[in-house]
Amino acid sequence: MRNRTIGGVAVGAIGLGGMPMSIEGRPEEDRSIRTIHAALDAGVTLIDTADAYHMKAGETGHNERLIAKALASYPGDTSNVLVATKGGHVRPGDGSWHVDGSPAHLRQAAEASLKALGVAAIGVYQFHRPDPKVPYAESVGVLKELLDEGKIRLAGISNATIDQIDIARRVLGEQNLASVQNQFSPAFRSSEDELAHCAELGIAFLPFSPLGGIARAGQLGSRHAAFQQVAEAHGVSPQQVTLAWMLAKAPVVIPIPGASRPESITDSAQAADLTLTPAELAQLDQS
């Protein structure tokens, strides 16, 4: 698979989002392990997770432990796999999501993630979501401390605005903000400005839920029918076209499609080798 970079570290151009393997509706563990192994077989070397990717109370870090188990049981070399996790969300076990961006919580969360992943330093640690009760610079300041202490290799932020990206760069140091992870898909394009800002600054942009809505692309009247049309022209899935469209937007884009079946991530990974024409890209942009 072609590579892109996060903070100077090379990773496959398509990553894997781990959330569907641990939240509501999650599959049996064996299938999740096979999904992660299939991603590695396909050349995926970036796996995204979070301590809040769990379902029940008392199982914080479920997805982190699952990924650690999958990496440990993989028969091949995993030394080049970069695991990115997040802190700042909490789930009490009733299906709800809450934010806690307090420095005390983020430090505790990072320490717990180190143990869950079984590593001496977290590959990428991301502030999951802004907490309106806590000044943004104070939350990001914990990431700076963790960087300085060597407990994380790279720092990132998620669900961020342009202003918050700039605050994070000031707090961390201009070269130390490795990535921004925002929702971006054919159905959700409001992060286009943040993507462009990251491209200008050379910061990796990680679209989460990149395939949102694309499963309905072939339905009559769908505003995403263009993705189905281009897919048919190339003999590939609309999901591959969607990811290739994102990759074409800027060299900093690294989509992280979620998956809970080996077949899904195997298909998505092939988007790294799909080249769309300028006319097709313009058609998709306008759809």
PDB file of C-alpha atoms in Angstrom:
ATOM      1  CA  MET A   1       0.000   0.000   0.000  1.00  0.00           C
ATOM      2  CA  ARG A   2       1.170   3.531  -0.736  1.00  0.00           C
ATOM      3  CA  ASN A   3       2.324   5.435   2.328  1.00  0.00           C
ATOM      4  CA  ARG A   4       1.503   8.807   3.841  1.00  0.00           C
ATOM      5  CA  THR A   5       2.957  10.366   6.960  1.00  0.00           C
ATOM      6  CA  ILE A   6       1.865  11.395  10.433  1.00  0.00           C
ATOM      7  CA  GLY A   7       4.412  13.512  12.249  1.00  0.00           C
ATOM      8  CA  GLY A   8       7.145  12.143  10.006  1.00  0.00           C
ATOM      9  CA  VAL A   9       6.090   8.512  10.563  1.00  0.00           C
ATOM     10  CA  ALA A  10       5.120   6.589   7.425  1.00  0.00           C
ATOM     11  CA  VAL A  11       1.803   4.717   7.500  1.00  0.00           C
ATOM     12  CA  GLY A  12      -0.422   3.136   4.891  1.00  0.00           C
ATOM     13  CA  ALA A  13      -2.653   5.623   3.075  1.00  0.00           C
ATOM     14  CA  ILE A  14      -5.773   3.874   4.435  1.00  0.00           C
ATOM     15  CA  GLY A  15      -6.116   3.250   8.167  1.00  0.00           C
ATOM     16  CA  LEU A  16      -8.534   1.219  10.270  1.00  0.00           C
ATOM     17  CA  GLY A  17     -11.043   2.633  12.746  1.00  0.00           C
ATOM     18  CA  GLY A  18     -11.617   0.272  15.651  1.00  0.00           C
ATOM     19  CA  MET A  19     -14.824   1.687  17.149  1.00  0.00           C
ATOM     20  CA  PRO A  20     -17.365  -0.719  15.526  1.00  0.00           C
ATOM     21  CA  MET A  21     -15.578  -3.663  17.134  1.00  0.00           C
ATOM     22  CA  SER A  22     -16.273  -2.482  20.679  1.00  0.00           C
ATOM     23  CA  ILE A  23     -19.431  -0.372  20.960  1.00  0.00           C
ATOM     24  CA  GLU A  24     -23.105  -1.327  20.685  1.00  0.00           C
ATOM     25  CA  GLY A  25     -23.710  -4.056  18.128  1.00  0.00           C
ATOM     26  CA  ARG A  26     -20.123  -5.255  18.275  1.00  0.00           C
ATOM     27  CA  PRO A  27     -19.277  -8.691  16.865  1.00  0.00           C
ATOM     28  CA  GLU A  28     -17.721 -11.644  18.633  1.00  0.00           C
ATOM     29  CA  GLU A  29     -14.079 -11.090  19.523  1.00  0.00           C
ATOM     30  CA  ASP A  30     -12.842 -13.707  17.063  1.00  0.00           C
ATOM     31  CA  ARG A  31     -14.303 -11.827  14.114  1.00  0.00           C
ATOM     32  CA  SER A  32     -12.788  -8.570  15.345  1.00  0.00           C
ATOM     33  CA  ILE A  33      -9.375 -10.188  15.637  1.00  0.00           C
ATOM     34  CA  ARG A  34      -9.719 -11.531  12.098  1.00  0.00           C
ATOM     35  CA  THR A  35     -10.724  -8.055  10.909  1.00  0.00           C
ATOM     36  CA  ILE A  36      -7.599  -6.481  12.385  1.00  0.00           C
ATOM     37  CA  HIS A  37      -5.430  -9.253  10.938  1.00  0.00           C
ATOM     38  CA  ALA A  38      -7.043  -8.736   7.527  1.00  0.00           C
ATOM     39  CA  ALA A  39      -6.224  -5.026   7.752  1.00  0.00           C
ATOM     40  CA  LEU A  40      -2.589  -5.828   8.480  1.00  0.00           C
ATOM     41  CA  ASP A  41      -2.519  -8.323   5.597  1.00  0.00           C
ATOM     42  CA  ALA A  42      -3.801  -5.549   3.304  1.00  0.00           C
ATOM     43  CA  GLY A  43      -1.011  -3.156   4.291  1.00  0.00           C
ATOM     44  CA  VAL A  44      -2.848  -1.074   6.895  1.00  0.00           C
ATOM     45  CA  THR A  45      -0.346   0.247   9.441  1.00  0.00           C
ATOM     46  CA  LEU A  46      -2.466   2.899  11.202  1.00  0.00           C
ATOM     47  CA  ILE A  47      -5.120   1.696  13.640  1.00  0.00           C
ATOM     48  CA  ASP A  48      -7.278   4.254  15.427  1.00  0.00           C
ATOM     49  CA  THR A  49      -8.957   3.598  18.763  1.00  0.00           C
ATOM     50  CA  ALA A  50     -10.004   5.356  21.985  1.00  0.00           C
ATOM     51  CA  ASP A  51     -10.440   4.461  25.617  1.00  0.00           C
ATOM     52  CA  ALA A  52     -14.161   5.296  25.259  1.00  0.00           C
ATOM     53  CA  TYR A  53     -14.735   2.650  22.589  1.00  0.00           C
ATOM     54  CA  HIS A  54     -16.578   0.230  24.838  1.00  0.00           C
ATOM     55  CA  MET A  55     -20.155  -0.667  25.627  1.00  0.00           C
ATOM     56  CA  LYS A  56     -20.566  -1.639  29.271  1.00  0.00           C
ATOM     57  CA  ALA A  57     -19.669   0.153  32.463  1.00  0.00           C
ATOM     58  CA  GLY A  58     -16.312  -0.926  33.804  1.00  0.00           C
ATOM     59  CA  GLU A  59     -14.788  -1.915  30.480  1.00  0.00           C
ATOM     60  CA  THR A  60     -13.049   1.336  29.539  1.00  0.00           C
ATOM     61  CA  GLY A  61     -10.232   0.525  27.128  1.00  0.00           C
ATOM     62  CA  HIS A  62     -12.045  -2.473  25.591  1.00  0.00           C
ATOM     63  CA  ASN A  63     -11.006  -1.591  22.045  1.00  0.00           C
ATOM     64  CA  GLU A  64      -7.435  -0.775  23.065  1.00  0.00           C
ATOM     65  CA  ARG A  65      -7.065  -4.200  24.696  1.00  0.00           C
ATOM     66  CA  LEU A  66      -8.635  -5.861  21.652  1.00  0.00           C
ATOM     67  CA  ILE A  67      -6.140  -4.202  19.326  1.00  0.00           C
ATOM     68  CA  ALA A  68      -3.235  -5.132  21.586  1.00  0.00           C
ATOM     69  CA  LYS A  69      -4.413  -8.758  21.570  1.00  0.00           C
ATOM     70  CA  ALA A  70      -4.765  -8.777  17.779  1.00  0.00           C
ATOM     71  CA  LEU A  71      -1.290  -7.342  17.268  1.00  0.00           C
ATOM     72  CA  ALA A  72       0.240  -9.833  19.696  1.00  0.00           C
ATOM     73  CA  SER A  73      -1.398 -12.782  17.909  1.00  0.00           C
ATOM     74  CA  TYR A  74      -0.570 -11.647  14.356  1.00  0.00           C
ATOM     75  CA  PRO A  75       2.005 -13.982  12.770  1.00  0.00           C
ATOM     76  CA  GLY A  76       3.726 -11.229  10.801  1.00  0.00           C
ATOM     77  CA  ASP A  77       5.824  -8.209  11.729  1.00  0.00           C
ATOM     78  CA  THR A  78       3.884  -5.447  13.494  1.00  0.00           C
ATOM     79  CA  SER A  79       6.801  -3.204  14.369  1.00  0.00           C
ATOM     80  CA  ASN A  80       5.689  -0.608  11.814  1.00  0.00           C
ATOM     81  CA  VAL A  81       2.077  -0.431  13.042  1.00  0.00           C
ATOM     82  CA  LEU A  82       1.124   2.923  14.554  1.00  0.00           C
ATOM     83  CA  VAL A  83      -1.728   2.775  17.055  1.00  0.00           C
ATOM     84  CA  ALA A  84      -3.512   6.061  17.686  1.00  0.00           C
ATOM     85  CA  THR A  85      -5.771   6.349  20.710  1.00  0.00           C
ATOM     86  CA  LYS A  86      -7.772   9.133  22.307  1.00  0.00           C
ATOM     87  CA  GLY A  87      -8.798  10.441  25.715  1.00  0.00           C
ATOM     88  CA  GLY A  88     -11.386  12.962  26.828  1.00  0.00           C
ATOM     89  CA  HIS A  89     -14.619  11.038  26.271  1.00  0.00           C
ATOM     90  CA  VAL A  90     -16.277   8.942  28.977  1.00  0.00           C
ATOM     91  CA  ARG A  91     -19.078   6.399  28.699  1.00  0.00           C
ATOM     92  CA  PRO A  92     -20.942   5.409  31.865  1.00  0.00           C
ATOM     93  CA  GLY A  93     -22.410   2.309  30.247  1.00  0.00           C
ATOM     94  CA  ASP A  94     -25.935   3.526  29.493  1.00  0.00           C
ATOM     95  CA  GLY A  95     -25.180   4.267  25.840  1.00  0.00           C
ATOM     96  CA  SER A  96     -24.411   7.947  26.419  1.00  0.00           C
ATOM     97  CA  TRP A  97     -21.228   9.867  25.680  1.00  0.00           C
ATOM     98  CA  HIS A  98     -19.837  12.644  27.886  1.00  0.00           C
ATOM     99  CA  VAL A  99     -16.717  14.797  27.731  1.00  0.00           C
ATOM    100  CA  ASP A 100     -14.040  15.333  30.374  1.00  0.00           C
ATOM    101  CA  GLY A 101     -11.144  17.438  29.161  1.00  0.00           C
ATOM    102  CA  SER A 102      -9.782  18.214  32.609  1.00  0.00           C
ATOM    103  CA  PRO A 103      -6.015  17.821  32.911  1.00  0.00           C
ATOM    104  CA  ALA A 104      -6.436  15.352  35.767  1.00  0.00           C
ATOM    105  CA  HIS A 105      -8.723  13.105  33.735  1.00  0.00           C
ATOM    106  CA  LEU A 106      -6.582  13.240  30.583  1.00  0.00           C
ATOM    107  CA  ARG A 107      -3.454  12.288  32.476  1.00  0.00           C
ATOM    108  CA  GLN A 108      -5.222   9.389  34.171  1.00  0.00           C
ATOM    109  CA  ALA A 109      -6.706   8.322  30.850  1.00  0.00           C
ATOM    110  CA  ALA A 110      -3.320   8.350  29.115  1.00  0.00           C
ATOM    111  CA  GLU A 111      -1.773   6.240  31.867  1.00  0.00           C
ATOM    112  CA  ALA A 112      -4.645   3.730  31.572  1.00  0.00           C
ATOM    113  CA  SER A 113      -4.262   3.628  27.778  1.00  0.00           C
ATOM    114  CA  LEU A 114      -0.562   2.843  28.136  1.00  0.00           C
ATOM    115  CA  LYS A 115      -1.496  -0.211  30.202  1.00  0.00           C
ATOM    116  CA  ALA A 116      -4.377  -1.262  27.949  1.00  0.00           C
ATOM    117  CA  LEU A 117      -2.180  -1.117  24.851  1.00  0.00           C
ATOM    118  CA  GLY A 118       0.747  -2.714  26.649  1.00  0.00           C
ATOM    119  CA  VAL A 119       3.280  -0.203  25.355  1.00  0.00           C
ATOM    120  CA  ALA A 120       5.966   1.998  26.846  1.00  0.00           C
ATOM    121  CA  ALA A 121       4.844   4.965  24.723  1.00  0.00           C
ATOM    122  CA  ILE A 122       1.571   5.537  22.864  1.00  0.00           C
ATOM    123  CA  GLY A 123       2.053   5.987  19.117  1.00  0.00           C
ATOM    124  CA  VAL A 124      -0.386   8.882  18.723  1.00  0.00           C
ATOM    125  CA  TYR A 125      -2.384  10.315  21.621  1.00  0.00           C
ATOM    126  CA  GLN A 126      -5.315  12.520  20.656  1.00  0.00           C
ATOM    127  CA  PHE A 127      -7.542  14.832  22.678  1.00  0.00           C
ATOM    128  CA  HIS A 128     -10.899  13.304  21.769  1.00  0.00           C
ATOM    129  CA  ARG A 129     -13.336  16.205  21.935  1.00  0.00           C
ATOM    130  CA  PRO A 130     -13.302  19.769  23.338  1.00  0.00           C
ATOM    131  CA  ASP A 131     -14.785  20.161  26.803  1.00  0.00           C
ATOM    132  CA  PRO A 132     -16.676  23.479  27.126  1.00  0.00           C
ATOM    133  CA  LYS A 133     -15.930  23.482  30.857  1.00  0.00           C
ATOM    134  CA  VAL A 134     -12.148  23.497  30.337  1.00  0.00           C
ATOM    135  CA  PRO A 135     -10.029  26.015  28.379  1.00  0.00           C
ATOM    136  CA  TYR A 136      -8.803  24.228  25.260  1.00  0.00           C
ATOM    137  CA  ALA A 137      -5.169  25.156  25.903  1.00  0.00           C
ATOM    138  CA  GLU A 138      -5.312  23.509  29.327  1.00  0.00           C
ATOM    139  CA  SER A 139      -6.511  20.222  27.874  1.00  0.00           C
ATOM    140  CA  VAL A 140      -3.911  20.230  25.105  1.00  0.00           C
ATOM    141  CA  GLY A 141      -1.270  21.190  27.654  1.00  0.00           C
ATOM    142  CA  VAL A 142      -1.485  17.677  29.072  1.00  0.00           C
ATOM    143  CA  LEU A 143      -0.480  16.291  25.665  1.00  0.00           C
ATOM    144  CA  LYS A 144       2.558  18.557  25.702  1.00  0.00           C
ATOM    145  CA  GLU A 145       3.528  17.204  29.111  1.00  0.00           C
ATOM    146  CA  LEU A 146       3.076  13.619  27.919  1.00  0.00           C
ATOM    147  CA  LEU A 147       5.256  14.349  24.884  1.00  0.00           C
ATOM    148  CA  ASP A 148       7.969  15.851  27.048  1.00  0.00           C
ATOM    149  CA  GLU A 149       7.827  12.843  29.375  1.00  0.00           C
ATOM    150  CA  GLY A 150       8.159  10.389  26.482  1.00  0.00           C
ATOM    151  CA  LYS A 151       4.839   8.700  27.242  1.00  0.00           C
ATOM    152  CA  ILE A 152       3.474   9.486  23.797  1.00  0.00           C
ATOM    153  CA  ARG A 153       5.358   9.623  20.504  1.00  0.00           C
ATOM    154  CA  LEU A 154       2.991  11.967  18.667  1.00  0.00           C
ATOM    155  CA  ALA A 155       0.156  14.300  19.687  1.00  0.00           C
ATOM    156  CA  GLY A 156      -3.130  14.878  17.885  1.00  0.00           C
ATOM    157  CA  ILE A 157      -6.554  16.402  18.351  1.00  0.00           C
ATOM    158  CA  SER A 158     -10.025  15.376  17.249  1.00  0.00           C
ATOM    159  CA  ASN A 159     -13.317  17.133  16.521  1.00  0.00           C
ATOM    160  CA  ALA A 160     -11.413  20.417  16.243  1.00  0.00           C
ATOM    161  CA  THR A 161     -12.095  23.782  14.620  1.00  0.00           C
ATOM    162  CA  ILE A 162      -9.483  25.860  12.812  1.00  0.00           C
ATOM    163  CA  ASP A 163      -9.078  28.038  15.904  1.00  0.00           C
ATOM    164  CA  GLN A 164      -8.499  24.967  18.056  1.00  0.00           C
ATOM    165  CA  ILE A 165      -5.971  23.616  15.576  1.00  0.00           C
ATOM    166  CA  ASP A 166      -4.054  26.869  15.892  1.00  0.00           C
ATOM    167  CA  ILE A 167      -4.281  26.831  19.706  1.00  0.00           C
ATOM    168  CA  ALA A 168      -2.955  23.268  19.751  1.00  0.00           C
ATOM    169  CA  ARG A 169      -0.009  24.245  17.552  1.00  0.00           C
ATOM    170  CA  ARG A 170       0.885  27.087  19.904  1.00  0.00           C
ATOM    171  CA  VAL A 171       0.642  24.893  22.998  1.00  0.00           C
ATOM    172  CA  LEU A 172       2.438  21.877  21.559  1.00  0.00           C
ATOM    173  CA  GLY A 173       4.915  23.740  19.392  1.00  0.00           C
ATOM    174  CA  GLU A 174       4.263  24.387  15.729  1.00  0.00           C
ATOM    175  CA  GLN A 175       5.863  21.143  14.568  1.00  0.00           C
ATOM    176  CA  ASN A 176       4.397  18.935  17.293  1.00  0.00           C
ATOM    177  CA  LEU A 177       0.761  18.728  16.237  1.00  0.00           C
ATOM    178  CA  ALA A 178       0.884  15.539  14.213  1.00  0.00           C
ATOM    179  CA  SER A 179      -2.765  15.014  13.293  1.00  0.00           C
ATOM    180  CA  VAL A 180      -6.329  16.288  13.305  1.00  0.00           C
ATOM    181  CA  GLN A 181      -9.170  13.760  13.264  1.00  0.00           C
ATOM    182  CA  ASN A 182     -12.550  15.142  12.202  1.00  0.00           C
ATOM    183  CA  GLN A 183     -15.689  13.656  10.745  1.00  0.00           C
ATOM    184  CA  PHE A 184     -15.669  13.906   6.959  1.00  0.00           C
ATOM    185  CA  SER A 185     -17.626  11.972   4.356  1.00  0.00           C
ATOM    186  CA  PRO A 186     -19.800  12.502   1.268  1.00  0.00           C
ATOM    187  CA  ALA A 187     -22.692  13.102   3.683  1.00  0.00           C
ATOM    188  CA  PHE A 188     -20.717  15.302   6.095  1.00  0.00           C
ATOM    189  CA  ARG A 189     -18.446  17.847   4.453  1.00  0.00           C
ATOM    190  CA  SER A 190     -18.414  20.634   7.037  1.00  0.00           C
ATOM    191  CA  SER A 191     -14.775  19.875   7.934  1.00  0.00           C
ATOM    192  CA  GLU A 192     -13.556  20.826   4.451  1.00  0.00           C
ATOM    193  CA  ASP A 193     -12.032  24.054   5.800  1.00  0.00           C
ATOM    194  CA  GLU A 194     -10.168  22.185   8.531  1.00  0.00           C
ATOM    195  CA  LEU A 195      -8.888  19.712   5.937  1.00  0.00           C
ATOM    196  CA  ALA A 196      -7.562  22.580   3.811  1.00  0.00           C
ATOM    197  CA  HIS A 197      -5.961  24.194   6.862  1.00  0.00           C
ATOM    198  CA  CYS A 198      -4.180  20.957   7.718  1.00  0.00           C
ATOM    199  CA  ALA A 199      -3.017  20.581   4.124  1.00  0.00           C
ATOM    200  CA  GLU A 200      -1.538  24.071   4.195  1.00  0.00           C
ATOM    201  CA  LEU A 201       0.286  23.339   7.464  1.00  0.00           C
ATOM    202  CA  GLY A 202       1.381  19.791   6.605  1.00  0.00           C
ATOM    203  CA  ILE A 203      -0.653  18.203   9.418  1.00  0.00           C
ATOM    204  CA  ALA A 204      -2.161  14.761   8.842  1.00  0.00           C
ATOM    205  CA  PHE A 205      -5.950  14.928   8.503  1.00  0.00           C
ATOM    206  CA  LEU A 206      -7.743  11.731   9.540  1.00  0.00           C
ATOM    207  CA  PRO A 207     -11.379  11.595   8.357  1.00  0.00           C
ATOM    208  CA  PHE A 208     -13.456   9.459  10.703  1.00  0.00           C
ATOM    209  CA  SER A 209     -16.723   7.865   9.574  1.00  0.00           C
ATOM    210  CA  PRO A 210     -15.517   8.461   5.988  1.00  0.00           C
ATOM    211  CA  LEU A 211     -18.079   6.069   4.533  1.00  0.00           C
ATOM    212  CA  GLY A 212     -21.080   7.604   6.289  1.00  0.00           C
ATOM    213  CA  GLY A 213     -24.116   7.321   4.063  1.00  0.00           C
ATOM    214  CA  ILE A 214     -22.279   5.772   1.142  1.00  0.00           C
ATOM    215  CA  ALA A 215     -23.983   2.380   1.579  1.00  0.00           C
ATOM    216  CA  ARG A 216     -27.124   4.031   0.196  1.00  0.00           C
ATOM    217  CA  ALA A 217     -25.306   5.529  -2.792  1.00  0.00           C
ATOM    218  CA  GLY A 218     -27.073   3.299  -5.282  1.00  0.00           C
ATOM    219  CA  GLN A 219     -30.580   4.142  -4.139  1.00  0.00           C
ATOM    220  CA  LEU A 220     -32.747   6.121  -6.535  1.00  0.00           C
ATOM    221  CA  GLY A 221     -32.538   9.815  -5.778  1.00  0.00           C
ATOM    222  CA  SER A 222     -29.527   9.539  -3.493  1.00  0.00           C
ATOM    223  CA  ARG A 223     -27.398  12.676  -3.538  1.00  0.00           C
ATOM    224  CA  HIS A 224     -24.411  10.320  -3.572  1.00  0.00           C
ATOM    225  CA  ALA A 225     -25.432   8.445  -6.709  1.00  0.00           C
ATOM    226  CA  ALA A 226     -22.338   9.871  -8.417  1.00  0.00           C
ATOM    227  CA  PHE A 227     -20.162   7.657  -6.240  1.00  0.00           C
ATOM    228  CA  GLN A 228     -22.107   4.611  -7.424  1.00  0.00           C
ATOM    229  CA  GLN A 229     -21.752   5.710 -11.055  1.00  0.00           C
ATOM    230  CA  VAL A 230     -17.993   6.180 -10.786  1.00  0.00           C
ATOM    231  CA  ALA A 231     -17.681   2.867  -8.947  1.00  0.00           C
ATOM    232  CA  GLU A 232     -19.478   1.061 -11.753  1.00  0.00           C
ATOM    233  CA  ALA A 233     -17.179   2.686 -14.314  1.00  0.00           C
ATOM    234  CA  HIS A 234     -14.129   1.317 -12.492  1.00  0.00           C
ATOM    235  CA  GLY A 235     -15.630  -2.004 -11.451  1.00  0.00           C
ATOM    236  CA  VAL A 236     -15.072  -1.312  -7.755  1.00  0.00           C
ATOM    237  CA  SER A 237     -17.213  -0.569  -4.701  1.00  0.00           C
ATOM    238  CA  PRO A 238     -18.607   2.910  -3.907  1.00  0.00           C
ATOM    239  CA  GLN A 239     -16.638   2.673  -0.672  1.00  0.00           C
ATOM    240  CA  GLN A 240     -13.358   2.463  -2.606  1.00  0.00           C
ATOM    241  CA  VAL A 241     -14.361   5.444  -4.729  1.00  0.00           C
ATOM    242  CA  THR A 242     -15.214   7.457  -1.618  1.00  0.00           C
ATOM    243  CA  LEU A 243     -11.848   6.808  -0.014  1.00  0.00           C
ATOM    244  CA  ALA A 244      -9.952   7.476  -3.266  1.00  0.00           C
ATOM    245  CA  TRP A 245     -11.835  10.784  -3.586  1.00  0.00           C
ATOM    246  CA  MET A 246     -10.671  11.733  -0.090  1.00  0.00           C
ATOM    247  CA  LEU A 247      -7.076  10.728  -0.764  1.00  0.00           C
ATOM    248  CA  ALA A 248      -7.083  12.972  -3.828  1.00  0.00           C
ATOM    249  CA  LYS A 249      -8.044  16.025  -1.786  1.00  0.00           C
ATOM    250  CA  ALA A 250      -4.583  16.458  -0.222  1.00  0.00           C
ATOM    251  CA  PRO A 251      -1.451  14.405   0.503  1.00  0.00           C
ATOM    252  CA  VAL A 252      -2.120  14.808   4.240  1.00  0.00           C
ATOM    253  CA  VAL A 253      -5.444  12.921   4.166  1.00  0.00           C
ATOM    254  CA  ILE A 254      -5.466   9.431   5.723  1.00  0.00           C
ATOM    255  CA  PRO A 255      -9.012   8.051   6.005  1.00  0.00           C
ATOM    256  CA  ILE A 256      -9.728   5.661   8.869  1.00  0.00           C
ATOM    257  CA  PRO A 257     -12.836   3.671   7.869  1.00  0.00           C
ATOM    258  CA  GLY A 258     -14.359   1.698  10.698  1.00  0.00           C
ATOM    259  CA  ALA A 259     -14.809  -2.015  10.127  1.00  0.00           C
ATOM    260  CA  SER A 260     -15.972  -5.092  11.984  1.00  0.00           C
ATOM    261  CA  ARG A 261     -15.673  -7.610   9.127  1.00  0.00           C
ATOM    262  CA  PRO A 262     -12.481  -8.702   7.346  1.00  0.00           C
ATOM    263  CA  GLU A 263     -14.140  -8.220   3.957  1.00  0.00           C
ATOM    264  CA  SER A 264     -14.905  -4.567   4.668  1.00  0.00           C
ATOM    265  CA  ILE A 265     -11.374  -3.449   5.477  1.00  0.00           C
ATOM    266  CA  THR A 266      -9.891  -5.599   2.705  1.00  0.00           C
ATOM    267  CA  ASP A 267     -12.096  -3.762   0.210  1.00  0.00           C
ATOM    268  CA  SER A 268     -11.398  -0.324   1.710  1.00  0.00           C
ATOM    269  CA  ALA A 269      -7.635  -0.850   1.651  1.00  0.00           C
ATOM    270  CA  GLN A 270      -7.707  -1.227  -2.136  1.00  0.00           C
ATOM    271  CA  ALA A 271      -8.729   2.427  -2.450  1.00  0.00           C
ATOM    272  CA  ALA A 272      -5.074   3.374  -1.984  1.00  0.00           C
ATOM    273  CA  ASP A 273      -4.397   2.057  -5.487  1.00  0.00           C
ATOM    274  CA  LEU A 274      -7.458   3.575  -7.170  1.00  0.00           C
ATOM    275  CA  THR A 275      -6.825   6.672  -9.298  1.00  0.00           C
ATOM    276  CA  LEU A 276      -9.779   8.824 -10.289  1.00  0.00           C
ATOM    277  CA  THR A 277      -9.733  11.222 -13.230  1.00  0.00           C
ATOM    278  CA  PRO A 278      -9.973  14.994 -12.736  1.00  0.00           C
ATOM    279  CA  ALA A 279     -13.437  14.878 -14.295  1.00  0.00           C
ATOM    280  CA  GLU A 280     -14.563  12.178 -11.885  1.00  0.00           C
ATOM    281  CA  LEU A 281     -13.192  14.076  -8.892  1.00  0.00           C
ATOM    282  CA  ALA A 282     -15.013  17.227 -10.004  1.00  0.00           C
ATOM    283  CA  GLN A 283     -18.212  15.220 -10.417  1.00  0.00           C
ATOM    284  CA  LEU A 284     -17.887  13.818  -6.884  1.00  0.00           C
ATOM    285  CA  ASP A 285     -17.070  17.216  -5.411  1.00  0.00           C
ATOM    286  CA  GLN A 286     -20.280  18.603  -6.867  1.00  0.00           C
ATOM    287  CA  SER A 287     -22.522  15.696  -5.884  1.00  0.00           C
TER     288      SER A 287
END
